[in-house]
Short mmCIF file of C-alpha atoms and ligand atoms in Angstrom, two decimals:
data_model
loop_
_atom_site.label_atom_id
_atom_site.label_comp_id
_atom_site.label_asym_id
_atom_site.label_seq_id
_atom_site.Cartn_x
_atom_site.Cartn_y
_atom_site.Cartn_z
CA UNK A 691 29.36 -23.52 -11.83
CA UNK A 692 25.68 -24.44 -11.82
CA UNK A 693 24.21 -23.27 -8.51
CA UNK A 694 21.54 -25.08 -6.56
CA UNK A 695 19.09 -22.51 -5.25
CA UNK A 696 16.14 -22.71 -2.87
CA UNK A 697 13.67 -19.86 -3.07
CA UNK A 698 11.54 -19.54 0.08
CA UNK A 699 8.13 -17.99 -0.60
CA UNK A 700 6.09 -18.03 -3.79
CA UNK A 701 4.81 -14.46 -4.01
CA UNK A 702 5.65 -12.20 -6.95
CA UNK A 703 9.22 -11.64 -5.65
CA UNK A 704 9.88 -15.36 -5.18
CA UNK A 705 8.25 -16.51 -8.42
CA UNK A 706 10.21 -14.05 -10.56
CA UNK A 707 13.44 -14.67 -8.61
CA UNK A 708 13.05 -18.40 -9.17
CA UNK A 709 12.24 -18.07 -12.89
CA UNK A 710 15.13 -15.67 -13.46
CA UNK A 711 17.63 -17.85 -11.59
CA UNK A 712 16.52 -20.93 -13.53
CA UNK A 713 16.67 -19.03 -16.83
CA UNK A 714 20.24 -18.07 -15.88
CA UNK A 715 21.27 -21.70 -15.51
CA UNK A 716 20.63 -22.53 -11.84
CA UNK A 717 18.81 -25.56 -10.52
CA UNK A 718 15.93 -24.01 -8.58
CA UNK A 719 13.37 -25.29 -6.08
CA UNK A 720 10.73 -22.91 -4.76
CA UNK A 721 9.16 -23.78 -1.40
CA UNK A 722 5.76 -22.26 -0.70
CA UNK A 723 3.91 -22.88 2.56
CA UNK A 724 0.38 -22.50 1.17
CA UNK A 725 -1.42 -24.95 -1.09
CA UNK A 726 -0.58 -22.69 -4.05
CA UNK A 727 1.67 -19.74 -4.71
CA UNK A 728 0.62 -16.12 -5.12
CA UNK A 729 -2.27 -15.98 -2.67
CA UNK A 730 -1.63 -12.34 -1.83
CA UNK A 731 -1.02 -11.33 -5.45
CA UNK A 732 -4.41 -12.84 -6.28
CA UNK A 733 -6.21 -10.29 -4.06
CA UNK A 734 -4.12 -7.29 -5.07
CA UNK A 735 -5.90 -4.22 -6.36
CA UNK A 736 -9.28 -5.66 -5.27
CA UNK A 737 -8.61 -8.69 -7.44
CA UNK A 738 -7.60 -6.58 -10.45
CA UNK A 739 -3.85 -6.63 -9.71
CA UNK A 740 -2.29 -3.18 -9.91
CA UNK A 741 1.01 -4.71 -10.97
CA UNK A 742 3.10 -1.60 -11.56
CA UNK A 743 3.20 2.09 -12.30
CA UNK A 744 4.43 3.97 -15.35
CA UNK A 745 5.90 6.90 -13.38
CA UNK A 746 9.47 7.76 -14.45
CA UNK A 747 12.23 6.35 -12.24
CA UNK A 748 12.84 9.33 -9.92
CA UNK A 749 9.12 9.97 -9.44
CA UNK A 750 8.61 6.25 -8.82
CA UNK A 751 11.36 6.14 -6.19
CA UNK A 752 9.91 9.16 -4.39
CA UNK A 753 7.00 6.92 -3.35
CA UNK A 754 9.33 4.84 -1.15
CA UNK A 755 10.09 7.46 1.49
CA UNK A 756 13.43 7.46 3.25
CA UNK A 757 14.62 4.14 1.84
CA UNK A 758 14.16 5.09 -1.80
CA UNK A 759 17.88 4.88 -2.70
CA UNK A 760 18.12 1.18 -1.99
CA UNK A 761 15.85 0.21 -4.87
CA UNK A 762 17.49 2.28 -7.59
CA UNK A 763 19.83 -0.47 -8.92
CA UNK A 764 17.03 -3.06 -8.92
CA UNK A 765 14.69 -0.72 -10.77
CA UNK A 766 17.40 0.31 -13.20
CA UNK A 767 17.82 -3.38 -13.95
CA UNK A 768 14.14 -4.43 -14.23
CA UNK A 769 11.51 -1.70 -14.42
CA UNK A 770 7.95 -1.11 -15.58
CA UNK A 771 8.66 -1.61 -19.27
CA UNK A 772 10.28 -4.97 -18.46
CA UNK A 773 7.20 -5.99 -16.46
CA UNK A 774 4.98 -5.00 -19.39
CA UNK A 775 7.16 -6.91 -21.88
CA UNK A 776 7.40 -9.98 -19.66
CA UNK A 777 3.65 -10.08 -19.09
CA UNK A 778 3.03 -9.53 -22.78
CA UNK A 779 5.29 -12.48 -23.60
CA UNK A 780 3.23 -14.52 -21.12
CA UNK A 781 0.00 -13.56 -22.92
CA UNK A 782 -1.11 -11.11 -20.24
CA UNK A 783 -1.34 -7.72 -21.97
CA UNK A 784 -1.50 -4.73 -19.65
CA UNK A 785 -3.27 -1.38 -19.61
CA UNK A 786 -2.54 1.92 -17.92
CA UNK A 787 -5.09 3.72 -15.76
CA UNK A 788 -5.33 6.94 -13.73
CA UNK A 789 -2.07 7.96 -12.05
CA UNK A 790 0.01 5.61 -14.21
CA UNK A 791 -1.40 2.51 -12.51
CA UNK A 792 -0.74 -0.65 -14.52
CA UNK A 793 -3.27 -3.50 -14.62
CA UNK A 794 -3.71 -6.65 -16.67
CA UNK A 795 -6.14 -5.91 -19.50
CA UNK A 796 -8.31 -8.74 -18.19
CA UNK A 797 -8.69 -7.00 -14.79
CA UNK A 798 -7.75 -10.32 -13.22
CA UNK A 799 -4.96 -10.62 -10.66
CA UNK A 800 -5.34 -14.39 -10.97
CA UNK A 801 -4.07 -14.07 -14.56
CA UNK A 802 -0.91 -12.52 -13.12
CA UNK A 803 -0.47 -15.39 -10.66
CA UNK A 804 -1.01 -17.97 -13.40
CA UNK A 805 1.45 -16.18 -15.69
CA UNK A 806 4.24 -15.96 -13.09
CA UNK A 807 3.75 -19.60 -12.05
CA UNK A 808 3.78 -20.70 -15.71
CA UNK A 809 6.91 -18.64 -16.33
CA UNK A 810 8.71 -20.24 -13.37
CA UNK A 811 7.70 -23.75 -14.44
CA UNK A 812 8.67 -23.14 -18.07
CA UNK A 813 12.14 -22.09 -16.95
CA UNK A 814 12.46 -25.37 -15.06
CA UNK A 815 11.69 -24.32 -11.50
CA UNK A 816 10.37 -27.07 -9.23
CA UNK A 817 7.54 -25.59 -7.18
CA UNK A 818 6.70 -27.41 -3.96
CA UNK A 819 3.63 -26.23 -2.07
CA UNK A 820 2.57 -26.98 1.51
CA UNK A 821 6.21 -26.57 2.61
CA UNK A 822 6.53 -24.10 5.46
CA UNK A 823 10.21 -23.43 6.04
CA UNK A 824 11.04 -23.36 9.75
CA UNK A 825 14.82 -23.22 9.69
CA UNK A 826 17.80 -22.34 7.55
CA UNK A 827 21.21 -23.42 8.77
CA UNK A 828 24.66 -23.07 7.34
CA UNK A 829 26.27 -26.28 6.08
CA UNK A 830 29.84 -25.51 5.06
CA UNK A 831 29.63 -23.09 2.13
CA UNK A 832 25.96 -23.88 1.60
CA UNK A 833 22.68 -24.14 3.49
CA UNK A 834 20.20 -26.67 4.80
CA UNK A 835 16.55 -25.69 4.80
CA UNK A 836 14.13 -27.43 7.15
CA UNK A 837 10.39 -27.78 6.56
CA UNK A 838 8.07 -30.25 8.27
CA UNK A 839 10.15 -33.35 8.89
CA UNK A 840 12.16 -32.80 5.73
CA UNK A 841 15.25 -30.85 4.79
CA UNK A 842 16.84 -29.79 1.55
CA UNK A 843 20.36 -28.58 0.78
CA UNK A 844 21.35 -25.76 -1.54
CA UNK A 845 24.33 -23.56 -2.08
CA UNK A 846 22.21 -20.41 -2.29
CA UNK A 847 18.98 -19.22 -0.71
CA UNK A 848 16.62 -16.52 -1.89
CA UNK A 849 14.34 -15.37 0.93
CA UNK A 850 11.06 -13.92 -0.37
CA UNK A 851 8.59 -14.62 2.43
CA UNK A 852 6.83 -11.23 2.24
CA UNK A 853 5.62 -9.17 5.20
CA UNK A 854 3.25 -9.90 8.06
CA UNK A 855 -0.08 -8.53 6.88
CA UNK A 856 -3.07 -10.52 5.59
CA UNK A 857 -1.72 -13.69 7.27
CA UNK A 858 -4.39 -15.84 5.61
CA UNK A 859 -2.43 -15.41 2.38
CA UNK A 860 0.61 -17.11 3.98
CA UNK A 861 2.59 -13.98 4.81
CA UNK A 862 2.91 -14.28 8.57
CA UNK A 863 6.34 -12.75 9.07
CA UNK A 864 8.31 -16.04 9.13
CA UNK A 865 11.04 -14.44 7.06
CA UNK A 866 11.99 -12.05 9.83
CA UNK A 867 12.80 -14.92 12.18
CA UNK A 868 14.61 -16.85 9.44
CA UNK A 869 16.72 -13.79 8.54
CA UNK A 870 17.42 -13.14 12.24
CA UNK A 871 18.63 -16.72 12.67
CA UNK A 872 21.23 -16.00 9.96
CA UNK A 873 22.49 -12.87 11.73
CA UNK A 874 20.27 -10.13 10.25
CA UNK A 875 18.87 -7.18 12.17
CA UNK A 876 15.16 -6.50 11.74
CA UNK A 877 13.85 -2.95 11.69
CA UNK A 878 10.71 -3.13 13.90
CA UNK A 879 7.66 -3.93 11.80
CA UNK A 880 4.47 -1.85 11.78
CA UNK A 881 1.43 -1.53 9.55
CA UNK A 882 1.75 0.83 6.59
CA UNK A 883 -1.11 1.59 4.22
CA UNK A 884 -3.59 0.96 7.00
CA UNK A 885 -7.05 2.41 7.71
CA UNK A 886 -7.27 4.84 10.65
CA UNK A 887 -9.54 4.61 13.69
CA UNK A 888 -11.16 7.91 14.67
CA UNK A 889 -12.79 9.29 17.81
CA UNK A 890 -16.56 9.72 18.10
CA UNK A 891 -19.30 8.23 15.96
CA UNK A 892 -19.17 10.59 12.98
CA UNK A 893 -17.25 8.19 10.73
CA UNK A 894 -19.47 5.24 11.60
CA UNK A 895 -22.59 7.30 10.83
CA UNK A 896 -21.08 7.98 7.41
CA UNK A 897 -20.08 4.33 6.89
CA UNK A 898 -19.96 3.37 3.21
CA UNK A 899 -19.78 6.95 1.96
CA UNK A 900 -16.91 7.50 -0.43
CA UNK A 901 -15.71 11.00 -1.30
CA UNK A 902 -13.98 11.73 -4.59
CA UNK A 903 -11.84 14.77 -5.46
CA UNK A 904 -11.35 15.90 -1.89
CA UNK A 905 -8.14 17.15 -0.31
CA UNK A 906 -7.08 15.46 2.90
CA UNK A 907 -4.52 16.89 5.30
CA UNK A 908 -2.73 15.07 8.11
CA UNK A 909 -2.08 17.41 11.03
CA UNK A 910 0.22 16.32 13.85
CA UNK A 911 0.35 18.46 16.99
CA UNK A 912 -1.21 21.29 14.97
CA UNK A 913 1.35 21.07 12.12
CA UNK A 914 0.62 19.99 8.55
CA UNK A 915 2.54 16.74 8.04
CA UNK A 916 1.06 15.49 4.79
CA UNK A 917 -1.57 16.31 2.23
CA UNK A 918 -3.04 14.70 -0.86
CA UNK A 919 -5.98 14.91 -3.26
CA UNK A 920 -8.18 12.04 -4.36
CA UNK A 921 -10.61 9.52 -2.94
CA UNK A 922 -11.42 8.36 0.61
CA UNK A 923 -13.96 6.24 2.39
CA UNK A 924 -15.81 6.26 5.75
CA UNK A 925 -16.05 2.95 7.61
CA UNK A 926 -17.61 1.70 10.83
CA UNK A 927 -14.35 2.37 12.71
CA UNK A 928 -12.98 5.46 10.96
CA UNK A 929 -11.35 6.40 7.67
CA UNK A 930 -10.00 4.38 4.77
CA UNK A 931 -9.56 4.60 0.99
CA UNK A 932 -6.49 5.50 -1.08
CA UNK A 933 -5.92 9.00 0.38
CA UNK A 934 -6.03 7.78 3.97
CA UNK A 935 -3.82 4.77 3.25
CA UNK A 936 -1.23 7.06 1.69
CA UNK A 937 -1.15 9.29 4.77
CA UNK A 938 -1.36 6.39 7.19
CA UNK A 939 2.33 5.66 7.69
CA UNK A 940 2.98 9.12 9.14
CA UNK A 941 -0.29 8.93 11.10
CA UNK A 942 0.69 5.58 12.65
CA UNK A 943 4.02 7.06 13.74
CA UNK A 944 2.31 10.10 15.26
CA UNK A 945 -0.26 7.99 17.13
CA UNK A 946 2.49 5.72 18.48
CA UNK A 947 4.31 8.80 19.75
CA UNK A 948 1.09 9.94 21.47
CA UNK A 949 0.93 13.10 19.37
CA UNK A 950 -2.35 14.82 18.58
CA UNK A 951 -3.20 13.38 15.18
CA UNK A 952 -5.96 14.84 13.03
CA UNK A 953 -7.34 14.32 9.56
CA UNK A 954 -8.85 17.41 7.94
CA UNK A 955 -11.01 16.97 4.88
CA UNK A 956 -11.42 19.82 2.42
CA UNK A 957 -14.69 19.05 0.66
CA UNK A 958 -14.25 21.96 -1.76
CA UNK A 959 -10.57 21.93 -2.73
CA UNK A 960 -11.21 23.78 -6.00
CA UNK A 961 -12.58 26.84 -4.18
CA UNK A 962 -10.40 29.02 -1.98
CA UNK A 963 -12.17 30.48 1.12
CA UNK A 964 -13.08 33.72 -0.71
CA UNK A 965 -14.55 31.90 -3.72
CA UNK A 966 -16.39 29.46 -1.48
CA UNK A 967 -17.86 32.35 0.50
CA UNK A 968 -19.00 33.99 -2.74
CA UNK A 969 -20.59 30.70 -3.83
CA UNK A 970 -22.43 30.36 -0.48
CA UNK A 971 -23.63 33.97 -0.64
CA UNK A 972 -24.93 33.40 -4.15
CA UNK A 973 -26.71 30.12 -3.25
CA UNK A 974 -28.27 31.57 -0.10
CA UNK A 975 -29.38 34.67 -2.01
CA UNK A 976 -30.78 32.87 -5.06
CA UNK A 977 -32.74 30.35 -2.97
CA UNK A 978 -33.74 32.60 -0.07
CA UNK A 979 -36.92 30.69 0.76
CA UNK A 980 -35.40 27.24 0.60
CA UNK A 981 -34.70 25.35 3.84
CA UNK A 982 -31.00 25.17 4.63
CA UNK A 983 -31.02 21.37 4.62
CA UNK A 984 -32.34 21.34 1.05
CA UNK A 985 -29.86 23.94 -0.06
CA UNK A 986 -27.00 21.83 1.30
CA UNK A 987 -27.89 19.09 -1.19
CA UNK A 988 -26.13 21.13 -3.84
CA UNK A 989 -22.98 21.24 -1.74
CA UNK A 990 -22.46 17.73 -0.37
CA UNK A 991 -23.68 14.11 -0.47
CA UNK A 992 -26.99 13.68 1.47
CA UNK A 993 -25.34 11.51 4.17
CA UNK A 994 -23.14 14.42 5.21
CA UNK A 995 -26.02 16.89 5.71
CA UNK A 996 -27.11 15.88 9.27
CA UNK A 997 -23.46 15.88 10.38
CA UNK A 998 -22.93 19.31 8.82
CA UNK A 999 -26.03 20.74 10.50
CA UNK A 1000 -24.98 19.38 13.90
CA UNK A 1001 -21.38 20.47 13.74
CA UNK A 1002 -22.13 23.95 12.39
CA UNK A 1003 -25.14 24.31 14.74
CA UNK A 1004 -27.34 25.34 11.81
CA UNK A 1005 -31.08 24.62 11.92
CA UNK A 1006 -32.04 22.53 8.88
CA UNK A 1007 -35.48 24.15 8.63
CA UNK A 1008 -34.15 27.67 8.64
CA UNK A 1009 -34.86 29.67 5.47
CA UNK A 1010 -31.70 30.37 3.50
CA UNK A 1011 -32.15 34.14 3.62
CA UNK A 1012 -32.12 34.00 7.46
CA UNK A 1013 -28.64 32.48 7.63
CA UNK A 1014 -26.38 34.99 9.40
CA UNK A 1015 -22.86 35.96 8.35
CA UNK A 1016 -21.53 34.08 11.39
CA UNK A 1017 -23.44 30.93 10.43
CA UNK A 1018 -22.22 31.21 6.84
CA UNK A 1019 -18.65 31.47 8.15
CA UNK A 1020 -19.11 28.32 10.25
CA UNK A 1021 -20.45 26.50 7.19
CA UNK A 1022 -17.54 27.67 5.05
CA UNK A 1023 -14.97 26.57 7.64
CA UNK A 1024 -16.68 23.20 7.99
CA UNK A 1025 -16.63 22.60 4.23
CA UNK A 1026 -12.91 23.38 4.11
CA UNK A 1027 -11.95 21.53 7.33
CA UNK A 1028 -14.11 18.58 8.25
CA UNK A 1029 -12.07 17.33 11.21
CA UNK A 1030 -11.42 13.86 12.64
CA UNK A 1031 -9.19 13.03 15.57
CA UNK A 1032 -7.23 9.82 14.96
CA UNK A 1033 -7.04 7.64 18.04
CA UNK A 1034 -5.49 4.54 16.48
CA UNK A 1035 -5.14 2.35 13.44
CA UNK A 1036 -6.29 -1.08 12.35
CA UNK A 1037 -4.09 -4.08 13.22
CA UNK A 1038 -1.09 -5.16 11.17
CA UNK A 1039 -3.00 -8.11 9.74
CA UNK A 1040 -5.23 -5.60 7.89
CA UNK A 1041 -2.37 -3.55 6.44
CA UNK A 1042 -1.76 -3.49 2.70
CA UNK A 1043 1.95 -3.54 3.42
CA UNK A 1044 4.32 -4.01 6.36
CA UNK A 1045 6.84 -1.32 7.12
CA UNK A 1046 10.12 -2.40 8.69
CA UNK A 1047 11.80 -5.73 7.99
CA UNK A 1048 15.33 -6.85 7.13
CA UNK A 1049 17.66 -3.89 7.62
CA UNK A 1050 18.64 -2.57 4.19
CA UNK A 1051 22.14 -1.60 5.27
CA UNK A 1052 22.84 -5.33 5.54
CA UNK A 1053 21.86 -6.08 1.94
CA UNK A 1054 23.84 -5.13 -1.17
CA UNK A 1055 21.39 -3.22 -3.40
CA UNK A 1056 23.37 -4.10 -6.53
CA UNK A 1057 22.91 -7.85 -6.04
CA UNK A 1058 20.34 -8.29 -3.23
CA UNK A 1059 22.91 -10.47 -1.49
CA UNK A 1060 23.17 -10.36 2.28
CA UNK A 1061 26.26 -8.60 3.59
CA UNK A 1062 26.14 -10.65 6.80
CA UNK A 1063 25.41 -14.08 5.36
CA UNK A 1064 27.04 -14.66 1.94
CA UNK A 1065 24.96 -16.92 -0.29
CA UNK A 1066 21.69 -15.55 1.11
CA UNK A 1067 19.73 -13.24 -1.20
CA UNK A 1068 16.60 -11.32 -0.20
CA UNK A 1069 13.81 -9.62 -2.15
CA UNK A 1070 10.32 -8.19 -1.79
CA UNK A 1071 8.39 -7.13 1.25
CA UNK A 1072 10.56 -9.06 3.74
CA UNK A 1073 13.00 -6.16 3.28
CA UNK A 1074 12.53 -2.84 5.06
CA UNK A 1075 10.86 -1.12 2.10
CA UNK A 1076 7.31 0.00 1.50
CA UNK A 1077 5.66 2.48 -0.81
CA UNK A 1078 2.38 4.26 -1.45
CA UNK A 1079 -0.51 2.57 -3.22
CA UNK A 1080 -0.40 2.68 -7.01
CA UNK A 1081 1.47 -0.47 -8.07
CA UNK A 1082 4.82 0.57 -6.56
CA UNK A 1083 5.01 -2.29 -4.07
CA UNK A 1084 4.43 -5.05 -6.59
CA UNK A 1085 6.94 -3.56 -9.02
CA UNK A 1086 9.45 -3.37 -6.15
CA UNK A 1087 8.83 -7.06 -5.40
CA UNK A 1088 9.34 -7.96 -9.08
CA UNK A 1089 12.42 -5.77 -9.57
CA UNK A 1090 14.18 -6.93 -6.42
CA UNK A 1091 13.13 -10.53 -7.12
CA UNK A 1092 14.50 -10.40 -10.65
CA UNK A 1093 17.83 -8.97 -9.49
CA UNK A 1094 18.09 -11.48 -6.62
CA UNK A 1095 17.41 -14.38 -9.01
CA UNK A 1096 19.99 -13.21 -11.55
CA UNK A 1097 22.64 -12.51 -8.91
CA UNK A 1098 22.09 -15.77 -7.04
CA UNK A 1099 22.49 -17.75 -10.25
CA UNK A 1100 25.47 -15.87 -11.66
CA UNK A 1101 27.50 -14.19 -8.89
CA UNK A 1102 30.67 -16.09 -8.09
C1 FAD B 2493 -5.27 -6.53 0.11
C2 FAD B 2493 -3.96 -6.16 -0.54
C3 FAD B 2493 -3.98 -5.55 -1.78
C4 FAD B 2493 -2.79 -5.15 -2.37
N1 FAD B 2493 -2.83 -4.58 -3.61
C5 FAD B 2493 -1.68 -4.17 -4.20
C6 FAD B 2493 -1.69 -3.63 -5.52
O1 FAD B 2493 -2.73 -3.59 -6.20
N2 FAD B 2493 -0.51 -3.18 -6.03
C7 FAD B 2493 0.68 -3.28 -5.35
O2 FAD B 2493 1.72 -2.84 -5.85
N3 FAD B 2493 0.73 -3.87 -4.13
C8 FAD B 2493 -0.42 -4.32 -3.55
N4 FAD B 2493 -0.36 -4.95 -2.33
C9 FAD B 2493 0.97 -5.22 -1.73
C10 FAD B 2493 1.59 -6.47 -2.41
O3 FAD B 2493 0.67 -7.52 -2.32
C11 FAD B 2493 2.89 -6.86 -1.75
O4 FAD B 2493 3.76 -5.76 -1.74
C12 FAD B 2493 3.56 -8.03 -2.50
O5 FAD B 2493 2.68 -9.14 -2.56
C13 FAD B 2493 4.87 -8.44 -1.87
O6 FAD B 2493 5.39 -9.51 -2.60
P1 FAD B 2493 6.34 -10.59 -1.94
O7 FAD B 2493 6.60 -11.60 -3.00
O8 FAD B 2493 7.50 -9.90 -1.31
O9 FAD B 2493 5.52 -11.21 -0.75
P2 FAD B 2493 4.10 -12.04 -0.71
O10 FAD B 2493 3.29 -11.70 -1.89
O11 FAD B 2493 3.58 -11.75 0.62
O12 FAD B 2493 4.58 -13.52 -0.86
C14 FAD B 2493 5.28 -14.19 0.16
C15 FAD B 2493 5.06 -15.67 0.01
O13 FAD B 2493 5.89 -16.36 0.92
C16 FAD B 2493 5.17 -17.44 1.48
N5 FAD B 2493 5.79 -17.79 2.77
C17 FAD B 2493 5.79 -17.05 3.91
N6 FAD B 2493 6.45 -17.69 4.89
C18 FAD B 2493 6.87 -18.86 4.36
C19 FAD B 2493 7.60 -19.96 4.88
N7 FAD B 2493 8.03 -19.99 6.16
N8 FAD B 2493 7.87 -21.01 4.06
C20 FAD B 2493 7.44 -21.01 2.78
N9 FAD B 2493 6.72 -20.02 2.24
C21 FAD B 2493 6.46 -18.93 3.01
C22 FAD B 2493 3.76 -16.91 1.61
O14 FAD B 2493 2.82 -17.94 1.71
C23 FAD B 2493 3.63 -16.09 0.33
O15 FAD B 2493 3.13 -16.87 -0.74
C24 FAD B 2493 -1.54 -5.37 -1.72
C25 FAD B 2493 -1.54 -6.02 -0.48
C26 FAD B 2493 -2.73 -6.42 0.10
C27 FAD B 2493 -2.69 -7.11 1.44
#
């Protein structure tokens, strides 16, 4: 039987679901509320579109936290190599960068949007823009979808409305209400991959400074809760950049539970305390007449020097040879543990991804079909799944979208 399918939401999950369902013989209409599909995809990876990651399956899944099991069947069915092949067939060759991150060779996320839209159209999908779906109701075995003053009937629905961050892209969380109206439970939503707001003015004084090859630790109530190496950024409100975003989900939870939440930055991760002490001794000895503030230039970016002098209570105009053992110890500790107290996080609208969403226990991972509303399929960020940065989220949207499209078109 040829199914009539309405896909709600034209992000990567919806576009690939629609194309796959149409390629599998269904008659497919995609309804997108914005004036064109893929508005969020277009800004992904700072406009370069980190579309996937070449990590092997188990390593890939480990980036999804506690819900990692759910995605296994979808990834087994459509994974990174399939994304690469599909994009290649759509004349968008890809390249791999640091940490297995996959990008279009053109460095243009817009090329990805154009390719997925072209793919959907070529398979026969009707894409209707400016159609914000407000209701889905059951009509016998099928559904009626309401948008504006219009409605459309279908025997299957694929819900791919995304999360609730960056609402200007069209993802305002409508899908949660639509899923709820069909009987689904929603795991409370919260920002994930979100910059952190810190106490005091240290971060704002360092605004714009980006640190590479540092180790950052998240400490909650005095206990190490997470740690990673890489790059971070100071902003006018606090801390951002890939390392901070990765640790942010646990930090958000800790802040919400009113736990003492700290970020500790190790500016010299390659040197253990003994080696760092030896390095400081050598520098102070070799440049005995140099002012401390000049000597520090060899140890840190210039913007950090006034902060370092203040927090270690070292006089910048002191000669290096006058630095006491106690002062050297303070400097060493500061270099290994530059501390920030987290007092909050930026709002959900600024999150890279929304955590929470449609409860995964109510969705069959082998088909993406709802267990509470047969005929409804779900994929992408509307589901309660979120991962670290690195292309994992877009691949999850594509994999779940592909499986939802295939199942909706073919399952009896
Ligand atoms: C700034 C930023 C950068 C990012 N960079 C990356 C990256 O480089 N790599 C990566 O893996 N992930 C990245 N992400 C995350 C990634 O964008 C999402 O995980 C992904 O877009 C989710 O795909 P989706 O199809 O589920 O939802 P979306 O892309 O959010 O698409 C949902 C679509 O549904 C439409 N819609 C919503 N409600 C309705 C309605 N009622 N009726 C009709 N249509 C509706 C929306 O307009 C939208 O087009 C980034 C996110 C942000 C915000």
